Each structure stands twice: as structure tokens, then as C-alpha cells.
Coordinates of N, CA and C in Angstrom, one line a residue:
R130 N -137.5 137.0 56.7 CA -136.3 137.0 56.0 C -135.4 135.9 56.7
S131 N -134.7 135.2 55.9 CA -133.8 134.2 56.4 C -132.4 134.6 56.3
I132 N -131.5 134.0 57.2 CA -130.1 134.3 57.1 C -129.4 133.0 57.0
G133 N -128.2 133.2 56.5 CA -127.3 132.0 56.4 C -126.5 132.1 55.1
P134 N -125.3 131.6 55.1 CA -124.5 131.7 53.9 C -124.7 130.5 52.9
G135 N -125.4 129.5 53.3 CA -125.6 128.3 52.4 C -126.7 128.6 51.4
A136 N -127.8 127.9 51.5 CA -128.9 128.0 50.5 C -129.4 129.4 50.3
F137 N -129.3 130.3 51.3 CA -129.8 131.6 51.2 C -128.8 132.5 50.5
G138 N -127.6 132.1 50.3 CA -126.6 132.8 49.5 C -126.0 134.1 50.1
N139 N -126.2 134.3 51.4 CA -125.7 135.5 52.1 C -124.2 135.4 52.3
D140 N -123.5 136.6 52.4 CA -122.1 136.6 52.6 C -121.7 136.0 53.9
L141 N -120.8 135.1 53.9 CA -120.4 134.4 55.2 C -119.8 135.4 56.2
D142 N -119.0 136.3 55.8 CA -118.4 137.3 56.7 C -119.5 138.2 57.4
D143 N -120.5 138.6 56.5 CA -121.6 139.4 57.1 C -122.4 138.6 58.1
I144 N -122.7 137.3 57.8 CA -123.5 136.5 58.8 C -122.7 136.3 60.1
A145 N -121.4 136.0 60.0 CA -120.6 135.8 61.2 C -120.5 137.2 62.0
D146 N -120.3 138.3 61.3 CA -120.3 139.6 61.9 C -121.6 139.9 62.7
C147 N -122.8 139.5 62.0 CA -124.1 139.7 62.6 C -124.2 138.9 63.9
F148 N -123.8 137.6 63.9 CA -123.9 136.8 65.1 C -123.0 137.4 66.2
R149 N -121.8 137.8 65.8 CA -120.8 138.4 66.8 C -121.4 139.6 67.4
D150 N -122.0 140.5 66.6 CA -122.6 141.7 67.2 C -123.7 141.4 68.2
V151 N -124.6 140.4 67.9 CA -125.7 140.1 68.7 C -125.2 139.4 70.0
L152 N -124.2 138.5 69.9 CA -123.7 137.7 71.0 C -122.9 138.6 71.9
E153 N -122.4 139.7 71.4 CA -121.6 140.6 72.3 C -122.4 141.7 73.0
M154 N -123.7 141.7 72.6 CA -124.6 142.7 73.3 C -124.7 142.4 74.8
P155 N -124.8 143.4 75.6 CA -125.0 143.1 77.0 C -126.4 142.4 77.3
M156 N -126.4 141.5 78.2 CA -127.6 140.8 78.6 C -128.4 141.8 79.4
L157 N -129.7 141.6 79.6 CA -130.6 142.4 80.3 C -129.9 142.7 81.7
N158 N -129.8 144.0 82.1 CA -129.3 144.4 83.3 C -128.0 143.9 83.7
S159 N -127.2 143.6 82.7 CA -125.8 143.0 82.9 C -124.8 143.7 82.0
K160 N -123.6 143.7 82.5 CA -122.5 144.2 81.6 C -121.8 143.1 80.8
R161 N -122.2 141.9 81.1 CA -121.6 140.8 80.4 C -122.3 140.5 79.1
P162 N -121.6 140.1 78.1 CA -122.3 139.7 76.8 C -123.3 138.6 77.0
I163 N -124.3 138.6 76.1 CA -125.3 137.6 76.2 C -124.8 136.2 75.9
R164 N -123.6 136.1 75.2 CA -123.1 134.8 74.8 C -122.8 134.0 76.1
Y165 N -122.6 134.6 77.2 CA -122.3 133.9 78.5 C -123.6 133.2 79.1
A166 N -124.8 133.5 78.5 CA -126.0 132.9 78.9 C -126.1 131.5 78.4
F167 N -125.3 131.1 77.5 CA -125.4 129.8 76.8 C -124.2 128.9 77.2
G168 N -124.4 127.7 77.4 CA -123.3 126.8 77.7 C -122.5 126.5 76.5
H169 N -123.2 126.3 75.3 CA -122.5 126.1 74.1 C -123.3 126.8 73.0
I170 N -122.6 127.3 72.0 CA -123.2 127.9 70.8 C -122.6 127.2 69.6
W171 N -123.4 126.5 68.8 CA -122.8 125.7 67.7 C -123.2 126.4 66.3
F172 N -122.2 126.5 65.5 CA -122.3 126.9 64.1 C -121.8 125.8 63.3
V173 N -122.6 125.1 62.6 CA -122.2 123.9 61.9 C -122.3 124.0 60.4
S174 N -121.3 123.6 59.7 CA -121.3 123.5 58.3 C -120.5 122.3 57.9
I175 N -120.9 121.7 56.7 CA -120.1 120.6 56.2 C -118.8 121.1 55.5
D176 N -118.8 122.4 55.3 CA -117.6 123.1 54.7 C -116.7 123.6 55.8
D177 N -115.5 123.0 55.9 CA -114.6 123.4 56.9 C -114.2 124.9 56.8
W178 N -114.1 125.4 55.6 CA -113.7 126.8 55.4 C -114.7 127.8 56.0
K179 N -116.0 127.4 56.0 CA -117.1 128.2 56.6 C -116.9 128.2 58.2
N180 N -116.6 127.0 58.7 CA -116.4 126.9 60.1 C -115.2 127.7 60.6
D181 N -114.2 127.7 59.8 CA -113.0 128.4 60.1 C -113.2 129.9 60.1
T182 N -114.1 130.4 59.2 CA -114.5 131.8 59.2 C -115.2 132.2 60.5
F183 N -116.1 131.4 60.9 CA -116.8 131.7 62.2 C -115.8 131.7 63.3
K184 N -114.9 130.8 63.4 CA -113.9 130.7 64.4 C -113.0 132.0 64.4
E185 N -112.7 132.5 63.3 CA -111.9 133.7 63.2 C -112.7 135.0 63.7
I186 N -114.0 135.0 63.3 CA -114.7 136.3 63.6 C -115.4 136.3 64.9
L187 N -115.8 135.2 65.4 CA -116.5 135.2 66.7 C -115.5 135.2 67.8
P188 N -115.8 135.9 68.9 CA -114.8 136.0 70.0 C -114.8 134.7 70.8
K189 N -113.7 134.5 71.4 CA -113.5 133.3 72.3 C -113.4 133.7 73.7
S190 N -113.9 132.9 74.6 CA -113.7 133.1 76.0 C -112.5 132.3 76.5
E191 N -111.9 132.6 77.6 CA -110.8 131.8 78.1 C -111.1 130.4 78.3
S192 N -112.4 130.0 78.5 CA -112.8 128.7 78.8 C -113.1 127.9 77.6
D193 N -113.1 128.5 76.4 CA -113.4 127.8 75.2 C -112.4 126.6 74.9
N194 N -113.0 125.5 74.6 CA -112.2 124.3 74.3 C -112.5 123.9 72.9
V195 N -111.8 124.3 71.9 CA -112.1 124.0 70.5 C -111.3 122.8 70.0
E196 N -112.1 121.8 69.6 CA -111.5 120.6 69.1 C -111.6 120.6 67.6
Q197 N -110.5 120.2 66.9 CA -110.5 120.1 65.5 C -110.4 118.6 65.1
S198 N -111.2 118.2 64.1 CA -111.0 116.8 63.7 C -110.4 116.7 62.3

């Protein structure tokens, strides 16, 4: 099964919620979320409104530096 709000037609909020839930799970033997295991996590779309939805739903850390073009 594939996920994604584009060609697969899945609900954008559901997909962003799914990624948020997984990235907030504790890493093995750790209390910190698994998202801290990655230097960068990219969600890219040519549609700005989709990118905005991910920015709203996914948590930010204090060190996040979000640039908008």
C-alpha cells in the first residue's frame, strides 16, 4: 500500500498526522522522539498549501530553521 496525498489521493491531514505520530514515537531505549535521529526531514510538494499543512501539523524543535521562498 502506498501513502501520499498526491497521485495516491489520500487525505493530506491524515498523511501529515501519520508522519507526526511515527516521528514522535520514542526511539529504541530512549525517551526522545525518533525525529531527533535525523538531521533533516523533508516533505516536498510543488503545492505550497500542502507544504503549509505539513508545517502546521508536524512538531517543530527549538532548533528548526524554516525558510520560506
